[in-house]
Coordinates of C-alpha atoms in Angstrom, one line a residue:
M81 CA 76.5 8.7 31.1
R82 CA 74.1 7.6 33.9
I83 CA 72.8 10.1 36.4
S84 CA 71.7 8.8 39.8
E85 CA 70.1 11.0 42.3
S86 CA 69.3 9.6 45.7
D87 CA 68.1 11.0 48.9
P88 CA 68.2 7.8 50.9
E89 CA 67.1 9.2 54.2
S90 CA 64.5 11.8 55.2
E91 CA 65.1 14.1 58.1
L92 CA 65.0 12.2 61.4
E93 CA 62.3 13.1 63.9
A94 CA 63.3 14.5 67.3
D95 CA 64.5 11.9 69.7
P96 CA 62.5 12.1 72.9
G97 CA 65.5 10.7 74.8
A98 CA 68.0 13.3 73.4
E99 CA 70.5 14.9 75.7
H100 CA 69.7 18.2 77.2
I101 CA 72.1 21.1 77.6
D102 CA 70.8 22.4 80.9
G103 CA 70.3 18.9 82.4
S104 CA 66.5 19.2 82.6
D105 CA 64.2 16.7 80.9
D106 CA 62.2 19.3 79.0
A107 CA 64.9 21.2 77.2
P108 CA 66.2 19.4 74.1
V109 CA 69.6 20.1 72.6
D110 CA 69.1 22.9 70.2
L111 CA 71.8 22.8 67.5
P112 CA 71.2 24.8 64.3
D113 CA 70.2 22.6 61.4
P114 CA 71.5 24.5 58.4
E115 CA 70.9 23.1 54.9
L116 CA 73.9 20.8 54.4
G117 CA 73.9 21.0 50.7
R118 CA 74.5 18.4 48.1
A119 CA 77.6 16.7 46.7
T120 CA 78.1 15.5 43.1
I121 CA 80.7 12.8 42.4
V122 CA 81.6 11.8 38.8
Y123 CA 83.5 8.5 38.4
D124 CA 84.2 5.6 36.1
E125 CA 82.3 2.3 36.7
P126 CA 84.3 -0.9 36.3
D127 CA 82.8 -1.3 32.8
G128 CA 84.3 2.1 31.9
E129 CA 80.9 3.9 31.8
T130 CA 81.0 7.3 33.5
T131 CA 78.5 7.8 36.3
T132 CA 77.3 11.0 38.0
H133 CA 75.9 10.5 41.5
E134 CA 74.3 13.2 43.8
V135 CA 74.0 12.8 47.5
D136 CA 73.6 14.9 50.7
N137 CA 77.0 16.2 51.9
E138 CA 76.7 14.2 55.0
H139 CA 76.6 11.0 52.9
I140 CA 80.0 11.3 51.2
V141 CA 83.5 11.2 52.7
Y142 CA 87.0 10.6 51.5
F143 CA 88.9 8.0 53.6
Q144 CA 91.8 5.7 52.9
D145 CA 92.2 6.6 49.2
H146 CA 88.5 6.0 48.5
W147 CA 85.5 8.1 48.2
Q148 CA 82.7 6.5 50.2
L149 CA 79.1 7.4 49.7
K150 CA 75.8 6.2 51.0
T151 CA 73.7 4.8 48.2
G152 CA 70.7 3.7 50.2
T153 CA 69.6 1.1 52.8
D154 CA 69.2 -2.7 52.5
S155 CA 66.1 -4.8 53.5
E156 CA 67.2 -4.7 57.1
D157 CA 67.6 -0.9 57.1
N158 CA 71.4 -1.0 57.2
D159 CA 73.3 1.7 55.3
V160 CA 74.7 0.6 51.9
I161 CA 78.0 2.3 51.3
R162 CA 79.8 2.4 47.9
R163 CA 83.6 2.7 48.0
I164 CA 85.1 4.2 44.9
P165 CA 88.9 4.3 44.5
R166 CA 90.3 7.8 44.0
Q167 CA 91.8 6.8 40.6
R168 CA 88.3 6.3 39.1
V169 CA 87.0 9.6 40.3
H170 CA 87.0 12.5 37.8
Y171 CA 85.8 15.1 40.4
V172 CA 83.6 15.8 43.4
E173 CA 81.7 19.0 43.8
R174 CA 80.1 20.0 47.1
S175 CA 78.9 23.1 48.9
V176 CA 81.7 23.3 51.4
E177 CA 80.6 26.5 53.1
E178 CA 77.3 25.0 54.2
F179 CA 79.0 21.8 55.2
Q180 CA 81.6 23.7 57.3
D181 CA 78.7 25.6 59.0
R182 CA 77.3 22.3 60.2
V183 CA 80.7 21.1 61.4
D184 CA 81.3 24.3 63.3
A185 CA 77.8 24.0 64.9
M186 CA 78.6 20.5 66.0
I187 CA 82.0 21.5 67.5
E188 CA 80.4 24.5 69.3
G189 CA 77.7 22.2 70.7
A190 CA 80.4 19.8 72.0
R191 CA 82.4 22.6 73.6
K192 CA 79.3 23.7 75.5
R193 CA 78.8 20.2 76.9
L194 CA 82.4 19.2 77.6
P195 CA 84.6 20.7 80.3
I196 CA 87.4 22.0 78.0

């Protein structure tokens, strides 16, 4: 069994051109940045070997019968995404509560900015 642990991106620095909630140029958007947690996916490689891969929760998603995870960046700083068919995945563990907190914070921030 191979174990691969990657943390392909460090935290991004504040963007000086970020949107502002109150419309002024000196008040940046202040969304809480809770710990997103980690996700572990265990799957079979094409050669039959079982692999365990750990990523940040924000770098893994299930879409169109595939688990997709960010495995790093290429030489031009583009994201490299691995698509794994659901049939090859044994299980995925993730800290859903922390992930849900982040989603809730993003939704709340959008509600404050949009006339709903």
